Short mmCIF file of C-alpha atoms in Angstrom, two decimals:
data_model
loop_
_atom_site.label_atom_id
_atom_site.label_comp_id
_atom_site.label_asym_id
_atom_site.label_seq_id
_atom_site.Cartn_x
_atom_site.Cartn_y
_atom_site.Cartn_z
CA UNK A 1 132.65 95.63 76.28
CA UNK A 2 133.21 92.07 75.20
CA UNK A 3 135.71 90.94 72.61
CA UNK A 4 132.92 89.59 70.63
CA UNK A 5 131.06 92.87 70.64
CA UNK A 6 134.04 94.61 69.79
CA UNK A 7 134.73 92.36 66.81
CA UNK A 8 131.18 92.81 65.50
CA UNK A 9 131.55 96.77 65.93
CA UNK A 10 135.06 97.05 64.37
CA UNK A 11 136.59 98.19 67.73
CA UNK A 12 139.46 95.80 68.40
CA UNK A 13 140.90 92.67 66.60
CA UNK A 14 140.89 89.23 68.15
CA UNK A 15 144.30 88.22 68.93
CA UNK A 16 146.19 84.92 68.80
CA UNK A 17 144.38 81.87 70.09
CA UNK A 18 145.78 79.85 73.08
CA UNK A 19 144.66 76.86 74.96
CA UNK A 20 141.38 77.33 77.02
CA UNK A 21 141.53 77.74 80.69
CA UNK A 22 138.33 76.97 83.01
CA UNK A 23 137.48 79.31 85.75
CA UNK A 24 134.49 79.09 88.19
CA UNK A 25 131.82 81.89 88.42
CA UNK A 26 133.52 83.28 91.37
CA UNK A 27 136.93 83.44 89.80
CA UNK A 28 135.51 85.24 86.70
CA UNK A 29 133.97 87.87 89.01
CA UNK A 30 137.40 88.64 90.37
CA UNK A 31 139.03 89.20 86.97
CA UNK A 32 139.69 92.80 85.57
CA UNK A 33 140.19 92.41 81.80
CA UNK A 34 141.83 95.06 79.42
CA UNK A 35 139.83 96.10 76.38
CA UNK A 36 142.76 95.82 74.22
CA UNK A 37 143.62 93.58 71.34
CA UNK A 38 145.59 94.67 68.33
CA UNK A 39 144.70 97.94 67.22
CA UNK A 40 144.82 101.78 67.52
CA UNK A 41 143.49 103.38 70.93
CA UNK A 42 141.28 106.11 69.33
CA UNK A 43 140.07 107.47 72.85
CA UNK A 44 137.75 106.51 75.65
CA UNK A 45 134.16 105.32 75.83
CA UNK A 46 131.49 106.64 78.03
CA UNK A 47 132.76 104.63 80.93
CA UNK A 48 136.24 106.11 80.53
CA UNK A 49 137.65 102.80 79.09
CA UNK A 50 140.02 102.79 76.05
CA UNK A 51 138.39 102.38 72.78
CA UNK A 52 140.68 100.41 70.31
CA UNK A 53 140.03 100.43 66.64
CA UNK A 54 141.37 97.30 64.87
CA UNK A 55 142.74 98.75 61.51
CA UNK A 56 145.30 95.92 60.66
CA UNK A 57 143.25 93.03 59.43
CA UNK A 58 143.93 89.99 57.20
CA UNK A 59 140.52 90.90 55.27
CA UNK A 60 139.41 94.22 53.35
CA UNK A 61 138.18 96.85 55.96
CA UNK A 62 136.52 100.20 54.88
CA UNK A 63 135.83 102.98 57.49
CA UNK A 64 133.95 106.10 56.83
CA UNK A 65 134.35 109.05 59.05
CA UNK A 66 131.73 111.89 58.70
CA UNK A 67 133.73 114.50 60.58
CA UNK A 68 136.80 116.78 60.98
CA UNK A 69 140.36 116.59 59.54
CA UNK A 70 141.67 116.76 63.17
CA UNK A 71 140.28 113.15 64.02
CA UNK A 72 141.35 111.76 60.73
CA UNK A 73 144.88 112.82 61.37
CA UNK A 74 145.05 111.56 64.79
CA UNK A 75 144.08 108.12 63.86
CA UNK A 76 146.64 108.25 61.07
CA UNK A 77 149.26 109.50 63.31
CA UNK A 78 148.46 106.78 65.87
CA UNK A 79 148.19 104.10 63.22
CA UNK A 80 151.77 104.91 61.94
CA UNK A 81 152.99 104.80 65.64
CA UNK A 82 151.64 101.21 65.82
CA UNK A 83 154.04 100.22 62.74
CA UNK A 84 151.33 100.73 59.82
CA UNK A 85 152.36 102.63 56.76
CA UNK A 86 149.87 105.46 55.96
CA UNK A 87 149.16 106.76 52.53
CA UNK A 88 147.06 109.94 52.38
CA UNK A 89 145.24 110.83 49.25
CA UNK A 90 144.11 114.36 49.24
CA UNK A 91 143.25 117.41 47.52
CA UNK A 92 144.72 119.62 50.17
CA UNK A 93 148.32 118.24 50.76
CA UNK A 94 149.27 121.34 52.56
CA UNK A 95 146.99 120.30 55.47
CA UNK A 96 149.13 117.15 55.91
CA UNK A 97 152.72 118.53 55.45
CA UNK A 98 153.43 119.29 59.01
CA UNK A 99 152.69 115.72 59.88
CA UNK A 100 154.94 114.50 56.90
CA UNK A 101 157.63 116.82 58.17
CA UNK A 102 157.32 115.64 61.84
CA UNK A 103 157.67 112.08 60.82
CA UNK A 104 160.69 112.47 58.75
CA UNK A 105 159.70 113.61 55.44
CA UNK A 106 157.65 110.64 54.44
CA UNK A 107 160.45 108.36 54.93
CA UNK A 108 158.79 107.11 58.40
CA UNK A 109 155.44 105.59 57.68
CA UNK A 110 153.32 108.25 56.09
CA UNK A 111 153.21 109.67 52.57
CA UNK A 112 150.81 112.11 50.78
CA UNK A 113 149.64 111.62 47.28
CA UNK A 114 147.42 113.74 45.00
CA UNK A 115 143.88 112.69 44.39
CA UNK A 116 144.01 109.54 42.05
CA UNK A 117 147.84 109.23 42.41
CA UNK A 118 147.97 106.71 45.17
CA UNK A 119 150.40 103.98 44.25
CA UNK A 120 150.02 100.20 45.04
CA UNK A 121 151.26 99.94 48.77
CA UNK A 122 152.33 96.35 48.89
CA UNK A 123 150.53 95.60 52.19
CA UNK A 124 151.28 92.48 54.27
CA UNK A 125 150.96 91.14 57.60
CA UNK A 126 154.44 92.42 58.46
CA UNK A 127 153.67 95.83 56.90
CA UNK A 128 150.05 96.67 57.19
CA UNK A 129 148.80 99.81 55.40
CA UNK A 130 146.13 102.40 56.11
CA UNK A 131 144.95 104.49 53.26
CA UNK A 132 143.35 107.75 54.37
CA UNK A 133 141.10 109.41 51.56
CA UNK A 134 140.73 112.98 52.22
CA UNK A 135 139.10 114.02 48.99
CA UNK A 136 136.38 116.50 49.89
CA UNK A 137 132.72 115.87 49.69
CA UNK A 138 132.47 113.70 46.40
CA UNK A 139 135.65 111.58 46.58
CA UNK A 140 136.13 109.57 43.38
CA UNK A 141 136.26 105.93 43.26
CA UNK A 142 139.73 104.91 44.64
CA UNK A 143 142.43 103.47 42.48
CA UNK A 144 143.68 101.61 45.77
CA UNK A 145 141.08 99.83 47.59
CA UNK A 146 140.89 98.04 50.92
CA UNK A 147 142.46 94.52 50.71
CA UNK A 148 144.18 91.89 53.09
CA UNK A 149 146.11 94.17 55.52
CA UNK A 150 145.13 97.21 53.89
CA UNK A 151 142.26 99.17 55.43
CA UNK A 152 140.81 102.38 53.87
CA UNK A 153 139.38 105.36 55.97
CA UNK A 154 137.41 107.78 53.92
CA UNK A 155 136.89 111.16 55.37
CA UNK A 156 133.76 113.32 54.56
CA UNK A 157 133.32 116.79 56.22
CA UNK A 158 129.72 116.47 55.94
CA UNK A 159 126.90 114.18 54.77
CA UNK A 160 127.41 114.30 50.93
CA UNK A 161 125.24 112.67 47.99
CA UNK A 162 127.92 110.06 47.90
CA UNK A 163 127.63 109.23 51.66
CA UNK A 164 125.00 106.52 51.38
CA UNK A 165 126.91 104.33 48.81
CA UNK A 166 130.12 104.75 51.02
CA UNK A 167 128.26 103.86 54.24
CA UNK A 168 126.75 100.79 52.62
CA UNK A 169 130.19 99.56 51.68
CA UNK A 170 131.91 100.31 55.01
CA UNK A 171 132.20 97.96 57.98
CA UNK A 172 132.44 100.91 60.38
CA UNK A 173 131.03 104.31 60.33
CA UNK A 174 132.11 107.26 62.39
CA UNK A 175 129.88 110.35 62.82
CA UNK A 176 130.90 113.71 64.55
CA UNK A 177 128.74 116.68 65.13
CA UNK A 178 126.19 117.33 61.95
CA UNK A 179 123.16 119.39 61.51
CA UNK A 180 119.84 118.49 62.72
CA UNK A 181 118.70 117.72 58.99
CA UNK A 182 121.78 115.56 58.38
CA UNK A 183 121.11 113.81 61.48
CA UNK A 184 117.64 112.97 60.58
CA UNK A 185 118.88 111.80 56.95
CA UNK A 186 121.56 109.65 58.44
CA UNK A 187 119.40 108.12 61.15
CA UNK A 188 117.13 106.92 58.26
CA UNK A 189 119.99 105.70 56.17
CA UNK A 190 121.57 103.78 59.18
CA UNK A 191 118.43 102.98 61.29
CA UNK A 192 119.71 104.89 64.24
CA UNK A 193 117.64 105.30 67.41
CA UNK A 194 116.09 108.56 68.07
CA UNK A 195 118.29 109.30 71.06
CA UNK A 196 121.39 109.05 68.85
CA UNK A 197 119.85 111.18 65.92
CA UNK A 198 119.13 113.88 68.72
CA UNK A 199 122.59 113.84 70.16
CA UNK A 200 124.50 114.11 66.82
CA UNK A 201 123.84 117.90 66.36
CA UNK A 202 125.17 118.55 69.87
CA UNK A 203 128.31 116.40 70.05
CA UNK A 204 131.29 118.20 71.67
CA UNK A 205 134.55 118.52 69.63
CA UNK A 206 136.52 115.27 69.76
CA UNK A 207 133.52 112.98 70.31
CA UNK A 208 132.49 110.32 67.52
CA UNK A 209 129.66 107.99 67.43
CA UNK A 210 131.11 104.87 65.85
CA UNK A 211 128.50 102.47 64.49
CA UNK A 212 129.23 98.84 63.47
CA UNK A 213 126.92 96.13 62.11
CA UNK A 214 125.15 95.71 65.44
CA UNK A 215 126.72 97.97 67.97
CA UNK A 216 127.32 101.78 68.53
CA UNK A 217 129.74 103.46 70.76
CA UNK A 218 130.42 107.15 71.70
CA UNK A 219 134.15 107.76 71.75
CA UNK A 220 136.14 110.92 73.05
CA UNK A 221 139.53 111.48 71.36
CA UNK A 222 141.74 112.90 73.93
CA UNK A 223 145.16 114.11 72.44
CA UNK A 224 148.41 113.63 73.92
CA UNK A 225 150.65 116.59 74.66
CA UNK A 226 152.70 115.83 71.41
CA UNK A 227 149.48 115.48 69.37
CA UNK A 228 148.18 118.95 70.52
CA UNK A 229 151.82 120.56 69.72
CA UNK A 230 151.53 118.99 66.18
CA UNK A 231 147.81 119.12 65.46
CA UNK A 232 146.22 121.59 67.96
CA UNK A 233 143.32 120.83 70.31
CA UNK A 234 140.43 118.76 69.08
CA UNK A 235 138.06 120.39 66.68
CA UNK A 236 135.26 119.48 64.42
CA UNK A 237 135.85 122.41 61.87
CA UNK A 238 138.79 122.64 59.78
#
């Protein structure tokens, strides 16, 4: 995947500019370029290459994940590991407490708030923030929204009545296994090809179809041993 494609799809963030170097076509063919720019490695693509989600951006960035809590928690954990502060707005704080305790009681990058109680986070280039909204099927409009260096990831367990509005506002949408009826409805809303609509009800645990403005990419999130110890194995249902 090229850097341009990654930027359009939301996977990856173009890094610092440097002086240009000119190569012949023969020299280009000999290069092996990594996927990465700045971001969170959320898994591997269908070719086994790292898939990077660029969350730390100087412009507002909204992500919707129609899927399981496990994947959202892995993303939050890895975002915190890259230096971002993570603020979780949730109606089920007990589901996040194990992560909070493992990370030092909320003092090391992850804090949990009740729904509607997220405080201004003071995001900046030096202290980027990821707000995770785990507020059920009908999340209320958030008091803390995306902004410079503050991305918002909204988790929906299934396709809900508010999903079309959130999808229209999002720059990136992730979809895990859903029912055939939901897949058909989502396919119409997002203009997905028939092959993707047919595949959504059969996706294995840990696999997400990420959809940007022009691109789609299937990603398998593979947990580390430490993540398995903390969160368990990949699962779609909570």
